Short mmCIF file of C-alpha atoms in Angstrom, two decimals:
data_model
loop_
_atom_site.label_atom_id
_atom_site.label_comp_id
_atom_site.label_asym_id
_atom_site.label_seq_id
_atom_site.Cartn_x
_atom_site.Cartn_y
_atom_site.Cartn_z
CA UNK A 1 0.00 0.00 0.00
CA UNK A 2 1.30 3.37 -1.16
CA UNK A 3 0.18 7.17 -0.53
CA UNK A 4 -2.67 8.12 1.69
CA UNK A 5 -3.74 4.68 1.73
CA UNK A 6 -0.62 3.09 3.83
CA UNK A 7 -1.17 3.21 7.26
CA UNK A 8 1.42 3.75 9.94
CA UNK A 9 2.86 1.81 12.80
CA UNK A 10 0.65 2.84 14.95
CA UNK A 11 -2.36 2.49 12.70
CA UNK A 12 -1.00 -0.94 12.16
CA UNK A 13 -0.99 -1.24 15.69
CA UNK A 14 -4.33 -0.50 16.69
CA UNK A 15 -5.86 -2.53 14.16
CA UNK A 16 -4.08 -5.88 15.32
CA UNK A 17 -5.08 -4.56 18.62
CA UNK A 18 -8.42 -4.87 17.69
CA UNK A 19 -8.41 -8.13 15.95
CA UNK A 20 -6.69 -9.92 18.57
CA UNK A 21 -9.12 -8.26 21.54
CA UNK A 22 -11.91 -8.95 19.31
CA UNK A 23 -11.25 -12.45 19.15
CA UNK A 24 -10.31 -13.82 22.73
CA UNK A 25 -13.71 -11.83 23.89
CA UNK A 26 -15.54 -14.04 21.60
CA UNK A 27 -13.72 -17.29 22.30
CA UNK A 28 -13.46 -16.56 25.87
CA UNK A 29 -17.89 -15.55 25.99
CA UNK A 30 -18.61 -18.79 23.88
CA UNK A 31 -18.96 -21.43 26.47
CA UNK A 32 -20.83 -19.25 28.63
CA UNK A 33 -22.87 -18.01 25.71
CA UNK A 34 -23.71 -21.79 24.79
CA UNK A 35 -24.73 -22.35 28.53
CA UNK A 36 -26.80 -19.37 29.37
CA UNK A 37 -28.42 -19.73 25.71
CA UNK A 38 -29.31 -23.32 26.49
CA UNK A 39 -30.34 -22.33 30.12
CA UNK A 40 -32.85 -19.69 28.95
CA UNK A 41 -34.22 -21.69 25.64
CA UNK A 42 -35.14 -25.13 27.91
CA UNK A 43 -34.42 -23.96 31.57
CA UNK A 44 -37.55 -23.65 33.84
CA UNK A 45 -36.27 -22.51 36.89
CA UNK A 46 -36.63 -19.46 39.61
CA UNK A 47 -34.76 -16.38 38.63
CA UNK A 48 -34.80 -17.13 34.90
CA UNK A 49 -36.25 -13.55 34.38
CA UNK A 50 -34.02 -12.34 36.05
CA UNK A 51 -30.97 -13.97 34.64
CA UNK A 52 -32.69 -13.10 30.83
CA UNK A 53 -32.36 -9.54 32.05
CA UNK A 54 -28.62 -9.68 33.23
CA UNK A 55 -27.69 -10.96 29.90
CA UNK A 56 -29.22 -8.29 28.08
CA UNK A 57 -28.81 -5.49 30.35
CA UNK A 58 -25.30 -4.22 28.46
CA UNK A 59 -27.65 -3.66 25.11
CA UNK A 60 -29.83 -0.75 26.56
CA UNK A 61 -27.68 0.44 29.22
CA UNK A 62 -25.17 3.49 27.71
CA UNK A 63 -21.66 1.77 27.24
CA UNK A 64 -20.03 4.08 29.20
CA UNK A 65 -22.14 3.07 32.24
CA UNK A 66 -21.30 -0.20 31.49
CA UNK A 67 -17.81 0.10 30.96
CA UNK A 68 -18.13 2.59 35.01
CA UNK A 69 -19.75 -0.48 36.26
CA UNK A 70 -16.52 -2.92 35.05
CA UNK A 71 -14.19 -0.63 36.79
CA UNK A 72 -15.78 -0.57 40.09
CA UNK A 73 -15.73 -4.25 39.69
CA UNK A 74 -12.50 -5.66 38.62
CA UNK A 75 -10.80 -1.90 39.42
CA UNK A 76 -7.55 -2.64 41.08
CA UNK A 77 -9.02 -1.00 44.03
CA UNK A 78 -12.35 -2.47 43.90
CA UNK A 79 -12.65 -6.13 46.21
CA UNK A 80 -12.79 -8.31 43.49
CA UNK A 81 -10.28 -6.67 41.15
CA UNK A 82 -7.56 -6.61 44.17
CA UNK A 83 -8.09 -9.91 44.61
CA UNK A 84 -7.53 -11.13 40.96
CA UNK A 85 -4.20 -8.94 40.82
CA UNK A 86 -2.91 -9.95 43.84
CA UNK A 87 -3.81 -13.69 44.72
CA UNK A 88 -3.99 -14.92 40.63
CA UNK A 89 -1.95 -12.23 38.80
CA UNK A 90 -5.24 -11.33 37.06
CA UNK A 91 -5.48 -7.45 35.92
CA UNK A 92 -7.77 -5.81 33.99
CA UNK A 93 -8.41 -1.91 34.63
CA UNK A 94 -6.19 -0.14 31.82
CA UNK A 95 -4.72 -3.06 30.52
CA UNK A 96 -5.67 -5.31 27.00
CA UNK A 97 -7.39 -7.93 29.27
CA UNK A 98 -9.56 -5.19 30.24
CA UNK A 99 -10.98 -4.42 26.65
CA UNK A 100 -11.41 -7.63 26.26
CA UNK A 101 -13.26 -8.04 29.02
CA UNK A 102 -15.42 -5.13 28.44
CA UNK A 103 -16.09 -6.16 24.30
CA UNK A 104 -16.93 -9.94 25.68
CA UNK A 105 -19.78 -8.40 28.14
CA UNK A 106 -21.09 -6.08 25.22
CA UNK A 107 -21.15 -8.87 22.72
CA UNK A 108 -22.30 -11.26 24.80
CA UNK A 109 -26.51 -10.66 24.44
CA UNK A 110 -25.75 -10.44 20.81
CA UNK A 111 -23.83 -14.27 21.30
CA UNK A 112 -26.86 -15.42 23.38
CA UNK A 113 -29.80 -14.18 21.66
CA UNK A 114 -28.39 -16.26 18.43
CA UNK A 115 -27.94 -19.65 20.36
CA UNK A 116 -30.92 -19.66 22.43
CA UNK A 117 -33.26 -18.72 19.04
CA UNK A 118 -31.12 -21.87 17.42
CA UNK A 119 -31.75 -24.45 20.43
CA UNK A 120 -35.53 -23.42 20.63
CA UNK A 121 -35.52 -24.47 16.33
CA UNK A 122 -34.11 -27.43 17.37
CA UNK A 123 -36.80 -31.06 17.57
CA UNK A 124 -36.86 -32.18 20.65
CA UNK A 125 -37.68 -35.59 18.83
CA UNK A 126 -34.81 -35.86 17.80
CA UNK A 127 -32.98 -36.07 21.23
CA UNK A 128 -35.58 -38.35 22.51
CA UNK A 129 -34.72 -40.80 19.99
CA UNK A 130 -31.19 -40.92 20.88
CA UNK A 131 -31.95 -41.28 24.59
CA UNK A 132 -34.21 -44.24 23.68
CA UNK A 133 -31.11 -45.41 21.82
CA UNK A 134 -29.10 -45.51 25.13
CA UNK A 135 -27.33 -42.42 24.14
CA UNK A 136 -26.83 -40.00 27.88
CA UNK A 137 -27.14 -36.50 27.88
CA UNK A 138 -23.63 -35.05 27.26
CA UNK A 139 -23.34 -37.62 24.27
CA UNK A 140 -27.05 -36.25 22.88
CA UNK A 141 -25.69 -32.75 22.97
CA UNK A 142 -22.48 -32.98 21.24
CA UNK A 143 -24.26 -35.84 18.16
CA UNK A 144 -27.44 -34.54 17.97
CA UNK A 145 -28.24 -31.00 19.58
CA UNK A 146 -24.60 -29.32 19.27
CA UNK A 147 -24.54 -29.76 14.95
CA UNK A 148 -28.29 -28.94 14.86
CA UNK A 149 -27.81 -25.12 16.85
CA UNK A 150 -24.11 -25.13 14.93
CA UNK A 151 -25.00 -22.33 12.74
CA UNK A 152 -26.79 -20.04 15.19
CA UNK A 153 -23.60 -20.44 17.11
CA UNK A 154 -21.64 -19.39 14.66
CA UNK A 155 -23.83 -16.56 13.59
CA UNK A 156 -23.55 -15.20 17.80
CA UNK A 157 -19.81 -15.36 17.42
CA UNK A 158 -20.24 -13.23 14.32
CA UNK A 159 -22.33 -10.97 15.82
CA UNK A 160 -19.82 -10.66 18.78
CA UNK A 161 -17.01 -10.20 17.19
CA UNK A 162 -18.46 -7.59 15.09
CA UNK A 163 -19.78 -5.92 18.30
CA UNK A 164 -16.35 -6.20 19.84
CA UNK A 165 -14.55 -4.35 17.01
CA UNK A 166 -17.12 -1.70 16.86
CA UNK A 167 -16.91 -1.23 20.98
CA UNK A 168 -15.83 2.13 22.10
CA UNK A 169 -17.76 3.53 25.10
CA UNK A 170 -16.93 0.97 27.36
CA UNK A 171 -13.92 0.13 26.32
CA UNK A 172 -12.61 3.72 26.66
CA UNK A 173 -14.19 3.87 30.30
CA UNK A 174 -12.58 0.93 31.88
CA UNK A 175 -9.24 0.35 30.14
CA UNK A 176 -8.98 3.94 28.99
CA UNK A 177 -7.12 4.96 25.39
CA UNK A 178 -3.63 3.67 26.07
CA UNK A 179 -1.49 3.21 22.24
CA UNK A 180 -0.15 -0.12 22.12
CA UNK A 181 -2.09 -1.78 25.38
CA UNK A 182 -5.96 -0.22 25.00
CA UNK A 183 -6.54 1.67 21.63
CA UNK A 184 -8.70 -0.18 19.80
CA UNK A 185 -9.89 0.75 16.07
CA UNK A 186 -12.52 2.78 17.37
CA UNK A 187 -10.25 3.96 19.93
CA UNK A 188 -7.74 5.22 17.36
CA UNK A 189 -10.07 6.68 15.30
CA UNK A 190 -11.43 8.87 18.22
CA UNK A 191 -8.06 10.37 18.74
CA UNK A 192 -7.06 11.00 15.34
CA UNK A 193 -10.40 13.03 14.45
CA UNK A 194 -9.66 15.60 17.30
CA UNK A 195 -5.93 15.82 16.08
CA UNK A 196 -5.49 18.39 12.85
CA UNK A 197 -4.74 17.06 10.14
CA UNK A 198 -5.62 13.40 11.69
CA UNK A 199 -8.83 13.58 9.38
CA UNK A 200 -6.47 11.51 6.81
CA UNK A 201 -5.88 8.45 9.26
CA UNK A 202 -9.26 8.42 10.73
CA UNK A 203 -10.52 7.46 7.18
CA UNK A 204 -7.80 4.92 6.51
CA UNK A 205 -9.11 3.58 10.00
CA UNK A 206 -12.67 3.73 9.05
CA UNK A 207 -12.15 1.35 5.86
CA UNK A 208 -10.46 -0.93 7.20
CA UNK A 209 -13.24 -1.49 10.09
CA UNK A 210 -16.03 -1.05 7.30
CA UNK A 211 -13.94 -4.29 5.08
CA UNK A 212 -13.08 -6.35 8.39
CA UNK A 213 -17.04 -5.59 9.23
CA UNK A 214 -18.16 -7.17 5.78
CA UNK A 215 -15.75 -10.07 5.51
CA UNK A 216 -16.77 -11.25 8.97
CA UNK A 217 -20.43 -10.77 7.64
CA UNK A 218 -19.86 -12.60 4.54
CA UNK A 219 -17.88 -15.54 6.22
CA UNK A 220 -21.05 -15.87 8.64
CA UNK A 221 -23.41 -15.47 6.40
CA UNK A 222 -21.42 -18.49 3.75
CA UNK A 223 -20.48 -20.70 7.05
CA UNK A 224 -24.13 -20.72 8.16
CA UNK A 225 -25.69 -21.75 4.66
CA UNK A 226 -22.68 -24.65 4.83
CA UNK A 227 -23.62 -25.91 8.07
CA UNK A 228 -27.06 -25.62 7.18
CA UNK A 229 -27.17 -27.52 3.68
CA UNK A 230 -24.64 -30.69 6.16
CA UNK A 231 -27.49 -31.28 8.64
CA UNK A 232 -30.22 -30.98 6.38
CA UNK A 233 -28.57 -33.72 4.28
#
């Protein structure tokens, strides 16, 4: 890439920043997507209300509250965020693990809302027949359920990894805007449009989000039809 279009070091930098924050969110939100999901498509228990509320809580609360909320959690001076640094090693507040943090709890309702709509498509026939077959639970779920809700699990981590790259007010709240450890795409972008003459890089930042946006849409969109068409067949 040449001219206008080449982006620098630090450019560079916030976009692998991005990538790489984008995806442990998602991996590390996906079991706990695939349990809550099945929990609130089957599960008939007391506080499920309430739990379906939790989980979708960070889509209609303001991210910045949300990202205020993470820091008075896992804060190095909050109880539980002391705790983590100094008994595990675990730190979040203004550090990558942070933004991670924050893009898994933003993405997560999006990661949710696409599994449990796939396990309540899903005939319970189906799993019946494979109990009657001798077949126990964990072995039903991984042959028969797990393939069947396949592509609305890959459609949530989509969804949440597109949500993760596109996080900012959270993000910015807990972890801050630090080059190199916290400044994400969005991040980046932020700081280049209230530079002068950063107009130039914002844009170059702005494309590549819009083309790492549509490939991720596009590779959902194809994986889904794949998985589809193998357990219709």
């Amino acid at each position: 890439m040449t001219g206008w279009m080449a982006l620098t070091p630090e450019e560079w930098m916030a976009v692998r920043l991005s990538l790489w924050v984008s995806l442990v969110a998602m991996l590390a939100s996906l079991p706990f997507g695939i349990l809550v999901g099945m929990l609130l498509a089957r599960g008939r228990f007391w506080g499920r209300a309430v739990l379906d509320i939790l989980v979708h809580l960070p889509l209609v609360l303001p991210p910045v509250v949300t990202g205020y909320l993470l820091l008075l959690t896992f804060g190095r001076r909050a109880p539980l965020g002391a705790f983590l640094a100094e008994h595990l090693g675990i730190v979040f507040a203004f550090r990558w693990t942070g933004a991670a943090l924050a893009c898994a709890v933003m993405g997560f309702p999006l990661l949710v809302r696409a599994i449990r709509l796939s396990v309540e498509t899903v005939d319970r026939r189906l799993e019946d027949a494979a109990r009657t077959l001798g077949a126990g639970p964990a072995w039903v779920f991984l042959t028969v359920t797990l393939p069947l809700i396949l592509p609305g699990i890959l459609a949530g981590m989509i969804l949440s990894f597109a949500k993760a790259l596109g996080e900012f007010g959270a993000t910015i709240t807990f972890v801050s805007n630090i080059p190199g450890e916290t400044q994400t795409l969005p991040s980046a972008i932020y700081t280049l449009i209230q530079v002068p003459g950063g107009e130039t890089g914002a844009l170059r930042l702005v494309l590549v989000s819009v083309a790492i946006s549509v490939t991720a849409l596009l590779a959902s969109e194809l994986l889904a039809r794949r998985m589809a068409k193998r357990t219709g067949d």
